[in-house]
């Protein structure tokens, strides 16, 4: 059930979490499926409910930066700098785990991923709950991430408590940075290389942009709609639509309406912040349109853009679209 974030509902949600139940909560990136990070049965329920493989570690969400001392074996200087700069916010830091951290949380690894979310409802719930919460994106494994309470309800049904925090501001998952050694990016997000390097006062490790195999969310097939999806640069949109529309119903999300064939069309923004915020909602919409083939195009400016923050966002968007498109159905 979708709950408005009143004090009474926050108290109810916190009590449910203490009792080992799951609660969906809004964050500034995407909605999360939260459980008490200290309860083995609650953590196991997250994996079961999502259909997530056991070796895919979860992010531990803390209410304030100082709480990392309960989760990290030690807090490296790079972690401290980045946390001071970007927390609360859409940044996850991977560090060595403290001994009591459940192995189920870390997927059997010696590291743990930590994030302090900025969304006021996530913050309020963490304060009332008083502990830390594991929270993977609140979608079934491999499916499109949720950016509204309705998305979560569509995936998990009415039995799950879902705190409504409106539409997520950022719209794509947090940037993940490994700070166990020289800092490197494990998953691109809204906070990009330039911003990270400015906060660190030095360059990221040279292979910073190459995701490691041990970040299971970086698997090729992920974030996927039910229908096959192809994504193209704007210059190839007309050809692509014409090809598919000859034999299939197509649904298109693009800045300019393709004047070719019959298609279901939704207008895409050209600003990367707007594009990221709407991305998952529009993938959900295209999927629900009843079309056989989904087509998404990136605006020309996405490819031409070299400005640090915008380029980082476009790269993170292209990363998600690439995974949504490679999924095999
Ligand atoms: O924005 C976000 O990060 C959202 C919101 C809800 O906070 N959460 C999220 O969780 O995206 P999830 O479970 O969908 O993705 C977590 C990613 C996975 O790719 C996982 O492999 C990686 O974090 N991860 C978690 N712990 C890790 C670790 N110790 N080392 C490397 N990667 C880790
Ligand atoms: Mg996810």
mmCIF file of N, CA, C and O in Angstrom, residues 217-250:
data_model
loop_
_atom_site.group_PDB
_atom_site.id
_atom_site.type_symbol
_atom_site.label_atom_id
_atom_site.label_comp_id
_atom_site.label_asym_id
_atom_site.label_seq_id
_atom_site.Cartn_x
_atom_site.Cartn_y
_atom_site.Cartn_z
ATOM 1 N N UNK A 217 25.603 -5.547 -10.454
ATOM 2 C CA UNK A 217 24.600 -4.707 -11.112
ATOM 3 C C UNK A 217 25.084 -4.197 -12.456
ATOM 4 O O UNK A 217 24.310 -3.677 -13.255
ATOM 5 N N UNK A 218 26.381 -4.324 -12.712
ATOM 6 C CA UNK A 218 26.929 -3.868 -13.977
ATOM 7 C C UNK A 218 26.862 -4.969 -15.039
ATOM 8 O O UNK A 218 27.509 -4.886 -16.069
ATOM 9 N N UNK A 219 26.111 -6.026 -14.767
ATOM 10 C CA UNK A 219 25.883 -7.053 -15.777
ATOM 11 C C UNK A 219 25.282 -6.425 -17.019
ATOM 12 O O UNK A 219 24.572 -5.437 -16.939
ATOM 13 N N UNK A 220 25.538 -7.054 -18.154
ATOM 14 C CA UNK A 220 25.035 -6.483 -19.403
ATOM 15 C C UNK A 220 23.519 -6.331 -19.383
ATOM 16 O O UNK A 220 22.985 -5.270 -19.681
ATOM 17 N N UNK A 221 22.804 -7.384 -19.024
ATOM 18 C CA UNK A 221 21.344 -7.308 -19.097
ATOM 19 C C UNK A 221 20.762 -6.828 -17.776
ATOM 20 O O UNK A 221 20.824 -7.509 -16.767
ATOM 21 N N UNK A 222 20.192 -5.646 -17.784
ATOM 22 C CA UNK A 222 19.696 -5.056 -16.544
ATOM 23 C C UNK A 222 18.757 -3.922 -16.896
ATOM 24 O O UNK A 222 18.724 -3.466 -18.029
ATOM 25 N N UNK A 223 17.997 -3.448 -15.934
ATOM 26 C CA UNK A 223 17.138 -2.275 -16.130
ATOM 27 C C UNK A 223 16.207 -2.465 -17.323
ATOM 28 O O UNK A 223 15.917 -1.537 -18.061
ATOM 29 N N UNK A 224 15.778 -3.705 -17.561
ATOM 30 C CA UNK A 224 15.157 -4.000 -18.845
ATOM 31 C C UNK A 224 13.634 -3.990 -18.832
ATOM 32 O O UNK A 224 13.011 -4.536 -17.935
ATOM 33 N N UNK A 225 13.046 -3.365 -19.855
ATOM 34 C CA UNK A 225 11.603 -3.500 -20.056
ATOM 35 C C UNK A 225 11.266 -4.913 -20.531
ATOM 36 O O UNK A 225 12.169 -5.688 -20.864
ATOM 37 N N UNK A 226 9.983 -5.244 -20.566
ATOM 38 C CA UNK A 226 9.588 -6.586 -21.018
ATOM 39 C C UNK A 226 9.749 -6.726 -22.518
ATOM 40 O O UNK A 226 10.094 -7.786 -23.025
ATOM 41 N N UNK A 227 9.471 -5.653 -23.241
ATOM 42 C CA UNK A 227 9.594 -5.662 -24.698
ATOM 43 C C UNK A 227 11.019 -5.346 -25.099
ATOM 44 O O UNK A 227 11.703 -4.597 -24.389
ATOM 45 N N UNK A 228 11.486 -5.855 -26.250
ATOM 46 C CA UNK A 228 12.842 -5.522 -26.691
ATOM 47 C C UNK A 228 13.006 -4.029 -26.940
ATOM 48 O O UNK A 228 12.070 -3.365 -27.414
ATOM 49 N N UNK A 229 14.166 -3.536 -26.576
ATOM 50 C CA UNK A 229 14.437 -2.108 -26.714
ATOM 51 C C UNK A 229 15.703 -1.889 -27.528
ATOM 52 O O UNK A 229 16.688 -2.600 -27.371
ATOM 53 N N UNK A 230 15.626 -0.928 -28.424
ATOM 54 C CA UNK A 230 16.832 -0.521 -29.156
ATOM 55 C C UNK A 230 17.046 0.954 -28.882
ATOM 56 O O UNK A 230 16.090 1.730 -28.851
ATOM 57 N N UNK A 231 18.301 1.350 -28.637
ATOM 58 C CA UNK A 231 18.524 2.790 -28.498
ATOM 59 C C UNK A 231 19.502 3.251 -29.559
ATOM 60 O O UNK A 231 20.426 2.526 -29.929
ATOM 61 N N UNK A 232 19.224 4.444 -30.083
ATOM 62 C CA UNK A 232 19.972 4.949 -31.234
ATOM 63 C C UNK A 232 20.287 6.426 -31.043
ATOM 64 O O UNK A 232 19.624 7.125 -30.276
ATOM 65 N N UNK A 233 21.296 6.891 -31.759
ATOM 66 C CA UNK A 233 21.560 8.322 -31.817
ATOM 67 C C UNK A 233 20.460 8.950 -32.674
ATOM 68 O O UNK A 233 19.891 8.286 -33.542
ATOM 69 N N UNK A 234 20.159 10.208 -32.405
ATOM 70 C CA UNK A 234 19.059 10.888 -33.089
ATOM 71 C C UNK A 234 19.172 10.772 -34.615
ATOM 72 O O UNK A 234 18.163 10.603 -35.303
ATOM 73 N N UNK A 235 20.401 10.815 -35.105
ATOM 74 C CA UNK A 235 20.616 10.778 -36.557
ATOM 75 C C UNK A 235 20.086 9.495 -37.191
ATOM 76 O O UNK A 235 19.758 9.477 -38.376
ATOM 77 N N UNK A 236 19.998 8.414 -36.411
ATOM 78 C CA UNK A 236 19.558 7.126 -36.970
ATOM 79 C C UNK A 236 18.110 6.800 -36.628
ATOM 80 O O UNK A 236 17.637 5.705 -36.940
ATOM 81 N N UNK A 237 17.432 7.745 -36.000
ATOM 82 C CA UNK A 237 16.080 7.443 -35.508
ATOM 83 C C UNK A 237 15.107 7.084 -36.637
ATOM 84 O O UNK A 237 14.410 6.071 -36.576
ATOM 85 N N UNK A 238 15.079 7.926 -37.680
ATOM 86 C CA UNK A 238 14.097 7.714 -38.751
ATOM 87 C C UNK A 238 14.273 6.347 -39.405
ATOM 88 O O UNK A 238 13.307 5.599 -39.582
ATOM 89 N N UNK A 239 15.495 6.014 -39.750
ATOM 90 C CA UNK A 239 15.783 4.712 -40.375
ATOM 91 C C UNK A 239 15.330 3.574 -39.494
ATOM 92 O O UNK A 239 14.710 2.617 -39.948
ATOM 93 N N UNK A 240 15.675 3.682 -38.206
ATOM 94 C CA UNK A 240 15.368 2.596 -37.271
ATOM 95 C C UNK A 240 13.866 2.419 -37.133
ATOM 96 O O UNK A 240 13.353 1.300 -37.206
ATOM 97 N N UNK A 241 13.160 3.537 -36.965
ATOM 98 C CA UNK A 241 11.705 3.448 -36.800
ATOM 99 C C UNK A 241 11.073 2.881 -38.075
ATOM 100 O O UNK A 241 10.210 1.997 -38.017
ATOM 101 N N UNK A 242 11.518 3.374 -39.218
ATOM 102 C CA UNK A 242 10.950 2.910 -40.495
ATOM 103 C C UNK A 242 11.112 1.399 -40.640
ATOM 104 O O UNK A 242 10.190 0.693 -41.043
ATOM 105 N N UNK A 243 12.294 0.920 -40.281
ATOM 106 C CA UNK A 243 12.578 -0.517 -40.392
ATOM 107 C C UNK A 243 11.623 -1.353 -39.538
ATOM 108 O O UNK A 243 10.999 -2.283 -40.025
ATOM 109 N N UNK A 244 11.505 -0.990 -38.267
ATOM 110 C CA UNK A 244 10.665 -1.778 -37.359
ATOM 111 C C UNK A 244 9.185 -1.602 -37.671
ATOM 112 O O UNK A 244 8.407 -2.552 -37.625
ATOM 113 N N UNK A 245 8.796 -0.344 -37.981
ATOM 114 C CA UNK A 245 7.369 -0.035 -38.139
ATOM 115 C C UNK A 245 6.769 -0.725 -39.364
ATOM 116 O O UNK A 245 5.551 -0.837 -39.483
ATOM 117 N N UNK A 246 7.621 -1.205 -40.257
ATOM 118 C CA UNK A 246 7.117 -1.915 -41.436
ATOM 119 C C UNK A 246 6.379 -3.185 -41.034
ATOM 120 O O UNK A 246 5.436 -3.589 -41.689
ATOM 121 N N UNK A 247 6.818 -3.822 -39.955
ATOM 122 C CA UNK A 247 6.195 -5.103 -39.594
ATOM 123 C C UNK A 247 5.676 -5.159 -38.164
ATOM 124 O O UNK A 247 4.930 -6.059 -37.815
ATOM 125 N N UNK A 248 6.060 -4.202 -37.324
ATOM 126 C CA UNK A 248 5.699 -4.279 -35.898
ATOM 127 C C UNK A 248 5.121 -2.955 -35.407
ATOM 128 O O UNK A 248 5.320 -1.907 -36.020
ATOM 129 N N UNK A 249 4.442 -3.031 -34.265
ATOM 130 C CA UNK A 249 4.012 -1.814 -33.564
ATOM 131 C C UNK A 249 5.208 -1.278 -32.796
ATOM 132 O O UNK A 249 5.802 -2.016 -32.004
ATOM 133 N N UNK A 250 5.550 -0.025 -32.989
ATOM 134 C CA UNK A 250 6.697 0.515 -32.271
ATOM 135 C C UNK A 250 6.275 1.627 -31.307
ATOM 136 O O UNK A 250 5.283 2.317 -31.535
#
